């Protein structure tokens, strides 16, 4: 039986996964760390370590900083909530530019174990299941075109500027 509390928990867990993906895409160290419990472990295959160490890997490594963008698209999530613990599976699609002529593309699933700590859902253990990993040729790669806002991999990204009206209007 699903209760309104369970529905609220599942919404909060989906929000947690989305916040973490955005923080990774923006290389927002503090926001990445804020998604994990103090004692956490993230197994991304290429990277294995705590949430704090994962934030360092994303923000400081040549691997991720070589790309002008990281892009996560999240799919469906299924959560089993058991009191203050939750087990989830979230589908993802990921891209990053590896050089001037190619994009790395992967998709798979995040298998997450989360705990509620002081009323907030946090990630304790993540396993990344890779269902596909490859590269695609890319030509004329830009981060923005004719009049569009350009995304950045830092706190200068437009998402952090909470506009209520156009600046130039």
Coordinates of C-alpha atoms in Angstrom, one line a residue:
X1 CA 0.0 0.0 0.0
X2 CA 1.4 3.4 -1.0
X3 CA 0.9 6.2 1.4
X4 CA 1.3 10.0 0.9
X5 CA 4.5 9.7 3.0
X6 CA 5.9 7.1 0.6
X7 CA 5.0 9.2 -2.4
X8 CA 6.7 12.2 -0.7
X9 CA 9.8 10.1 0.0
X10 CA 10.0 8.9 -3.6
X11 CA 9.7 12.5 -4.9
X12 CA 12.5 13.5 -2.5
X13 CA 14.7 10.6 -3.7
X14 CA 14.2 11.5 -7.3
X15 CA 15.1 15.1 -6.5
X16 CA 18.3 13.9 -4.7
X17 CA 19.4 12.0 -7.9
X18 CA 18.6 15.0 -10.1
X19 CA 20.4 17.4 -7.8
X20 CA 23.5 15.2 -7.8
X21 CA 23.5 14.9 -11.6
X22 CA 23.2 18.7 -11.9
X23 CA 26.0 19.2 -9.4
X24 CA 28.2 16.9 -11.4
X25 CA 27.4 18.6 -14.7
X26 CA 28.2 22.0 -13.2
X27 CA 31.3 20.7 -11.2
X28 CA 29.7 22.1 -8.1
X29 CA 31.8 20.5 -5.4
X30 CA 29.7 21.6 -2.4
X31 CA 26.5 20.5 -4.0
X32 CA 28.0 17.1 -4.9
X33 CA 29.2 16.5 -1.3
X34 CA 25.8 17.7 0.1
X35 CA 24.1 14.7 -1.7
X36 CA 26.1 12.0 0.2
X37 CA 26.0 10.7 3.8
X38 CA 29.2 11.4 5.8
X39 CA 30.1 7.7 5.4
X40 CA 29.4 6.9 1.7
X41 CA 30.8 5.0 -1.2
X42 CA 30.4 5.6 -4.9
X43 CA 31.4 3.0 -7.4
X44 CA 31.5 4.5 -10.9
X45 CA 33.9 1.9 -12.2
X46 CA 36.6 4.3 -13.3
X47 CA 36.2 6.0 -9.8
X48 CA 35.6 4.3 -6.5
X49 CA 35.5 6.2 -3.2
X50 CA 33.5 8.4 -0.9
X51 CA 31.2 11.2 -1.9
X52 CA 33.8 13.8 -0.9
X53 CA 36.4 11.9 -3.1
X54 CA 33.9 11.7 -5.9
X55 CA 33.4 15.5 -5.8
X56 CA 37.2 15.9 -6.0
X57 CA 37.4 13.5 -8.9
X58 CA 34.7 15.4 -10.8
X59 CA 36.0 18.8 -10.0
X60 CA 39.7 18.2 -10.2
X61 CA 40.5 15.4 -12.7
X62 CA 41.9 15.8 -16.2
X63 CA 39.4 13.2 -17.3
X64 CA 36.3 15.3 -16.6
X65 CA 37.8 18.7 -17.0
X66 CA 38.9 18.0 -20.6
X67 CA 35.3 18.3 -21.7
X68 CA 33.5 21.6 -22.0
X69 CA 30.3 19.9 -20.8
X70 CA 29.0 16.9 -18.9
X71 CA 25.4 16.1 -19.7
X72 CA 23.2 13.7 -17.7
X73 CA 19.7 12.9 -18.8
X74 CA 17.8 10.9 -16.2
X75 CA 15.1 8.4 -17.0
X76 CA 12.7 6.5 -14.8
X77 CA 13.4 5.7 -11.2
X78 CA 12.0 2.9 -9.1
X79 CA 12.3 3.2 -5.3
X80 CA 11.6 0.7 -2.5
X81 CA 11.3 2.8 0.7
X82 CA 11.7 0.9 3.9
X83 CA 11.4 3.3 6.8
X84 CA 14.6 5.5 6.8
X85 CA 16.2 3.4 4.0
X86 CA 15.6 3.3 0.3
X87 CA 16.8 1.2 -2.6
X88 CA 16.5 2.7 -6.1
X89 CA 17.3 2.1 -9.7
X90 CA 17.5 5.2 -12.0
X91 CA 18.2 5.0 -15.7
X92 CA 20.7 7.5 -17.2
X93 CA 22.0 8.8 -20.5
X94 CA 25.4 10.6 -20.4
X95 CA 27.5 12.6 -22.8
X96 CA 30.8 14.4 -22.7
X97 CA 33.1 15.8 -25.3
X98 CA 36.3 13.8 -25.4
X99 CA 38.1 15.8 -28.1
X100 CA 37.3 18.2 -31.0
X101 CA 35.7 15.4 -33.1
X102 CA 34.1 13.0 -30.8
X103 CA 31.5 12.6 -28.0
X104 CA 31.7 9.9 -25.3
X105 CA 28.2 8.5 -24.8
X106 CA 27.1 6.0 -22.2
X107 CA 23.8 4.9 -20.7
X108 CA 23.0 2.6 -17.9
X109 CA 21.5 2.6 -14.4
X110 CA 22.4 4.0 -11.0
X111 CA 21.7 1.5 -8.2
X112 CA 21.4 3.5 -5.1
X113 CA 21.1 2.9 -1.4
X114 CA 19.9 6.0 0.4
X115 CA 19.3 6.8 4.1
X116 CA 17.2 9.5 5.7
X117 CA 19.5 11.5 8.0
X118 CA 18.0 14.2 10.1
X119 CA 14.9 14.2 7.9
X120 CA 16.8 14.4 4.6
X121 CA 17.4 11.7 2.1
X122 CA 21.1 11.2 1.2
X123 CA 23.1 8.8 -0.9
X124 CA 25.1 6.2 1.0
X125 CA 26.1 3.7 -1.7
X126 CA 25.9 4.0 -5.5
X127 CA 26.8 1.4 -8.1
X128 CA 26.9 2.4 -11.7
X129 CA 25.7 -0.3 -14.1
X130 CA 26.9 0.5 -17.6
X131 CA 24.7 -0.9 -20.3
X132 CA 26.5 0.9 -23.2
X133 CA 29.6 2.9 -23.5
X134 CA 31.0 4.2 -26.8
X135 CA 32.0 7.3 -28.8
X136 CA 30.2 9.2 -31.6
X137 CA 31.8 11.4 -34.2
X138 CA 31.0 15.1 -33.6
X139 CA 31.4 18.0 -36.0
X140 CA 30.9 21.7 -35.4
X141 CA 30.6 21.2 -31.7
X142 CA 29.5 24.4 -29.8
X143 CA 28.0 24.9 -26.4
X144 CA 25.6 27.6 -27.6
X145 CA 24.3 29.0 -30.9
X146 CA 22.7 32.2 -32.2
X147 CA 21.2 33.9 -29.2
X148 CA 21.0 30.9 -26.9
X149 CA 22.4 31.0 -23.4
X150 CA 25.7 29.0 -23.1
X151 CA 26.0 26.4 -20.4
X152 CA 29.1 26.3 -18.3
X153 CA 30.6 23.7 -16.0
X154 CA 30.7 26.0 -13.0
X155 CA 28.6 28.4 -10.9
X156 CA 28.5 30.8 -13.8
X157 CA 25.9 28.5 -15.5
X158 CA 22.6 30.3 -16.1
X159 CA 20.8 27.9 -13.7
X160 CA 22.5 29.6 -10.7
X161 CA 21.2 33.1 -11.8
X162 CA 17.6 33.1 -10.5
X163 CA 16.2 35.6 -13.0
X164 CA 12.6 36.8 -12.7
X165 CA 12.8 38.8 -15.9
X166 CA 15.2 39.3 -18.8
X167 CA 18.2 41.3 -17.8
X168 CA 18.3 43.2 -21.1
X169 CA 14.7 44.1 -21.5

